[in-house]
XYZ file of C-alpha atoms in Angstrom:
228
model
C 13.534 11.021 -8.599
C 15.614 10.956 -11.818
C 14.743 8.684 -14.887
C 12.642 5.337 -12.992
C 11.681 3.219 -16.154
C 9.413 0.644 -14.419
C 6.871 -1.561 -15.499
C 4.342 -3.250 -13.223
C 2.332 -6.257 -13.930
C -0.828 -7.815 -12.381
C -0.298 -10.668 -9.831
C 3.560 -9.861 -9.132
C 4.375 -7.820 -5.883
C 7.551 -5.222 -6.639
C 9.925 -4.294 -3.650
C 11.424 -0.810 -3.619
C 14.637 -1.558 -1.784
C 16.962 1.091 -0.739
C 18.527 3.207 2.374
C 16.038 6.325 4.197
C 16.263 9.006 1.451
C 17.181 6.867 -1.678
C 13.733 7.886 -3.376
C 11.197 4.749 -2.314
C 8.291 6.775 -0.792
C 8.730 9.839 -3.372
C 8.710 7.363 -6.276
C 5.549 5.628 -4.595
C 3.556 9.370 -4.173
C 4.335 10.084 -7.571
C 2.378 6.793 -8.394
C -0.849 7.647 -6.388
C -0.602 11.211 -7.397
C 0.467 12.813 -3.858
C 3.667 14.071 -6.252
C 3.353 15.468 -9.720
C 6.207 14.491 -12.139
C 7.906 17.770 -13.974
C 8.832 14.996 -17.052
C 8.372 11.741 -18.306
C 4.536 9.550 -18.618
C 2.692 7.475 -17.104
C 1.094 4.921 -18.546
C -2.297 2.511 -17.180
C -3.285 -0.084 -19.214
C -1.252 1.214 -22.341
C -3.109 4.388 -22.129
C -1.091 7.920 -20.897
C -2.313 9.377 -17.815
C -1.664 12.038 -15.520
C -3.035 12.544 -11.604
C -3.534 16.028 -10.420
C -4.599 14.408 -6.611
C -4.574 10.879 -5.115
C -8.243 11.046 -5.648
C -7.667 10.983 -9.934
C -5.322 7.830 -8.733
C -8.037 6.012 -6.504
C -10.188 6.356 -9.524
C -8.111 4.415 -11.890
C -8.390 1.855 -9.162
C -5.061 2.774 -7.298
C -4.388 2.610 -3.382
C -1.690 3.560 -1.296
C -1.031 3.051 2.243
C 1.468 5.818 3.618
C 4.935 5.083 5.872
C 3.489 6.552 9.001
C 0.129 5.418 10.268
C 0.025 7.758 13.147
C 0.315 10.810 11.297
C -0.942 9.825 7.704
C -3.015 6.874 8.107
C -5.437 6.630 10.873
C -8.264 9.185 12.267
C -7.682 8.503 16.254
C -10.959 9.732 17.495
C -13.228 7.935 15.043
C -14.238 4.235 14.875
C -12.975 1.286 12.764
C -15.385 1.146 10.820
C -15.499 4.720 10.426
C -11.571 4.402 9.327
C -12.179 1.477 7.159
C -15.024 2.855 5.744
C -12.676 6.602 4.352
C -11.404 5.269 1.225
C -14.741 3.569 -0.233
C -16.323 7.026 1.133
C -13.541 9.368 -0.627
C -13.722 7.732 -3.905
C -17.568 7.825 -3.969
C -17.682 11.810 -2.796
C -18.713 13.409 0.348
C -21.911 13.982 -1.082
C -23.052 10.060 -1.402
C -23.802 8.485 1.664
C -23.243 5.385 2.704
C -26.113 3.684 4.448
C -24.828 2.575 8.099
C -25.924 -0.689 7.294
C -23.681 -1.131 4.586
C -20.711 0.599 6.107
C -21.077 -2.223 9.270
C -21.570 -5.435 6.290
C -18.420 -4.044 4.673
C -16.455 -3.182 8.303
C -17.570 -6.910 9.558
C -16.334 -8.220 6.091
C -12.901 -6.895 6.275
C -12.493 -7.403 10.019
C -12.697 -10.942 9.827
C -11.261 -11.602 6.318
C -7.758 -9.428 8.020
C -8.266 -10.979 11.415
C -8.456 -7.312 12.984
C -8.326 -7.583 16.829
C -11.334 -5.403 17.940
C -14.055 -5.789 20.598
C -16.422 -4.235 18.359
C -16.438 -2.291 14.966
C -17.715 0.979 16.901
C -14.025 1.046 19.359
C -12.073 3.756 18.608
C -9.261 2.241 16.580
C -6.733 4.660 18.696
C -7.468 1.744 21.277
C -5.902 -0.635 19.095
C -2.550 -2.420 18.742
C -0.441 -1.056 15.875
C -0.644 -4.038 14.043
C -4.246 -4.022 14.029
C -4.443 -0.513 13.375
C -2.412 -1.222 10.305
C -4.708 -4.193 9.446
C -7.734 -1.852 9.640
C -5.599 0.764 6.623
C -4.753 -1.717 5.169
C -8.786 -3.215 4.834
C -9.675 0.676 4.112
C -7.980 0.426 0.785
C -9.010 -3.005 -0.005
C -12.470 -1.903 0.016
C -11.864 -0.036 -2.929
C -10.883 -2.659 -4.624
C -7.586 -1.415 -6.020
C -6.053 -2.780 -9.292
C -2.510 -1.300 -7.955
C -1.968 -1.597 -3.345
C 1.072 0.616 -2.946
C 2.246 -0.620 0.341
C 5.067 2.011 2.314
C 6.532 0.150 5.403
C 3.193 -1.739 6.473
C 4.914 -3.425 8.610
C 7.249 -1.085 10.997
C 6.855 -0.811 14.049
C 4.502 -4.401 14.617
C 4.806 -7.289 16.068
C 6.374 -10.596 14.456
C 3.167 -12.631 14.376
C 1.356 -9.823 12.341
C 4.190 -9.554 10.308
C 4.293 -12.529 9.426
C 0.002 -12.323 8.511
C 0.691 -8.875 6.739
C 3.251 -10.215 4.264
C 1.532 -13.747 3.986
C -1.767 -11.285 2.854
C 0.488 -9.437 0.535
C 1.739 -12.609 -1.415
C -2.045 -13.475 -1.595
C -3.579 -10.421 -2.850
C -1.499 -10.691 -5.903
C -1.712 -14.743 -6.482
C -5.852 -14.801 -5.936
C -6.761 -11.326 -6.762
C -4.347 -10.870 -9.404
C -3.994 -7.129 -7.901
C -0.190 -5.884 -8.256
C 1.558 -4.266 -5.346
C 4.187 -2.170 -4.791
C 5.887 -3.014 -1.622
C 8.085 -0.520 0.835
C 10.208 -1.841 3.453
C 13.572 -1.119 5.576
C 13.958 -4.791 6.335
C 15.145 -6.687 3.358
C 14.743 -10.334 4.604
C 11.083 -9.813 4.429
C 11.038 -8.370 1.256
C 13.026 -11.198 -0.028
C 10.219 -13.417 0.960
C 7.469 -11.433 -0.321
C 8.955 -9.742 -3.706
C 8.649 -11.704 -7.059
C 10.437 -8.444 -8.407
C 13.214 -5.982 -6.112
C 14.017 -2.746 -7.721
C 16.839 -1.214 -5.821
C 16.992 2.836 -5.782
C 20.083 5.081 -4.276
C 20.743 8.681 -4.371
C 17.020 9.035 -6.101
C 17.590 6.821 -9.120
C 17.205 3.244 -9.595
C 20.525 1.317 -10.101
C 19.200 -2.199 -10.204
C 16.434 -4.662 -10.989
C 16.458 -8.185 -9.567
C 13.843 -11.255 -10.817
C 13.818 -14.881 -9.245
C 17.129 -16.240 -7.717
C 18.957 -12.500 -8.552
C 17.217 -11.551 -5.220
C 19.159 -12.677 -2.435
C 20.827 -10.033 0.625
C 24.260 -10.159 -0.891
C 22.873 -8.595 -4.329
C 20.225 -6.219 -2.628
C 23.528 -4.829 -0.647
C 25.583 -4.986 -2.794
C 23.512 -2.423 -5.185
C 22.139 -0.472 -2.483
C 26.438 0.033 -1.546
C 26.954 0.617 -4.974
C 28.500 -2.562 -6.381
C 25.971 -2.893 -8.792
């Protein structure tokens, strides 16, 4: 990533736009820390910081769910609630248990506030759809109660209906929680509905920043080809 001046506020959701490669998902693990910058700062709340691991980032109240839930997101062979339950577990330290009773309040609580498809919190959530896998990352984060929900293609590979919920939750999260979230996708029509804010990147570097009626297709693809 070369020079990405960038400036996010709470209660807006920002799209990274641009083609496989252009710099979206490195500029996002650079964010939560999975990336270390070689220049340049990073400011939280007006204050310089610097992650040396994603778990430095989940302590200044940052969350990120990764591009490929099969391979980076869930844990097949362990329970919902055992996958919802990672990131509140992570951030507190191996060594502080969570009483079971809590970890099933806190499961129930996000199952039914994301509408997660499950016959009970204890199925394996490799027995779920991949929308409702994605539902249950998604709730994993949440429970840590994130000031900044970076969000890399949450909804690939779903179907339209939970689309539709996922990006309908987004727009929410940063109207009634006042969270801000940085959101990943492929398919700009949806992140013309969902973005307040597009920045558009290509070859690694961003080339464009669109606000209110600037973000329509022909301007996303028209900086994304280079006409911008």
């Amino acid at each position: 990533i070369q020079n990405l001046n960038l400036t996010l506020h709470r209660g807006e959701v920002v799209g990274f736009a641009g083609l496989l490669g252009s710099g979206r998902t490195e500029a996002a693990e650079l964010l939560f820390g999975l990336a270390r910058p070689e220049q340049g700062a990073l400011k939280l709340e007006g204050k310089p910081v610097r992650f040396s691991s994603p778990l430095e980032a989940m302590r200044h109240k940052i969350a990120f769910c990764p591009e490929d839930r099969k391979v980076q997101g869930i844990i097949g062979d362990l329970t919902v609630r055992e996958n919802i339950i990672l990131g509140l577990q992570a951030k507190k330290g191996a060594w502080s248990h969570i009483p079971i009773k809590e970890q099933e309040r806190i499961a129930d609580e996000y199952i039914r506030m994301l509408q997660i498809k499950v016959s009970s919190p204890e199925q394996l959530i490799r027995n779920l759809s991949g929308g409702n896998q994605q539902k249950a990352i998604i709730a994993r984060w949440l429970v840590t109660e994130p000031d900044l929900l970076i969000l890399d293609e949450p909804t690939r590979g779903i179907d339209i209906g939970t689309k539709a919920e996922i990006q309908k939750m987004i727009v929410q999260l940063a109207r009634e929680k006042n969270m801000s979230i940085v959101f990943i996708s492929s398919e700009i029509d949806e992140m013309i509905r969902t973005c307040t804010r597009l920045v558009v990147l290509r070859d690694r570097k961003k080339v464009a920043e669109l606000t209110g009626g600037e973000i329509n297709s022909d301007r996303v693809m028209a900086a994304i080809a280079g006409g911008v």
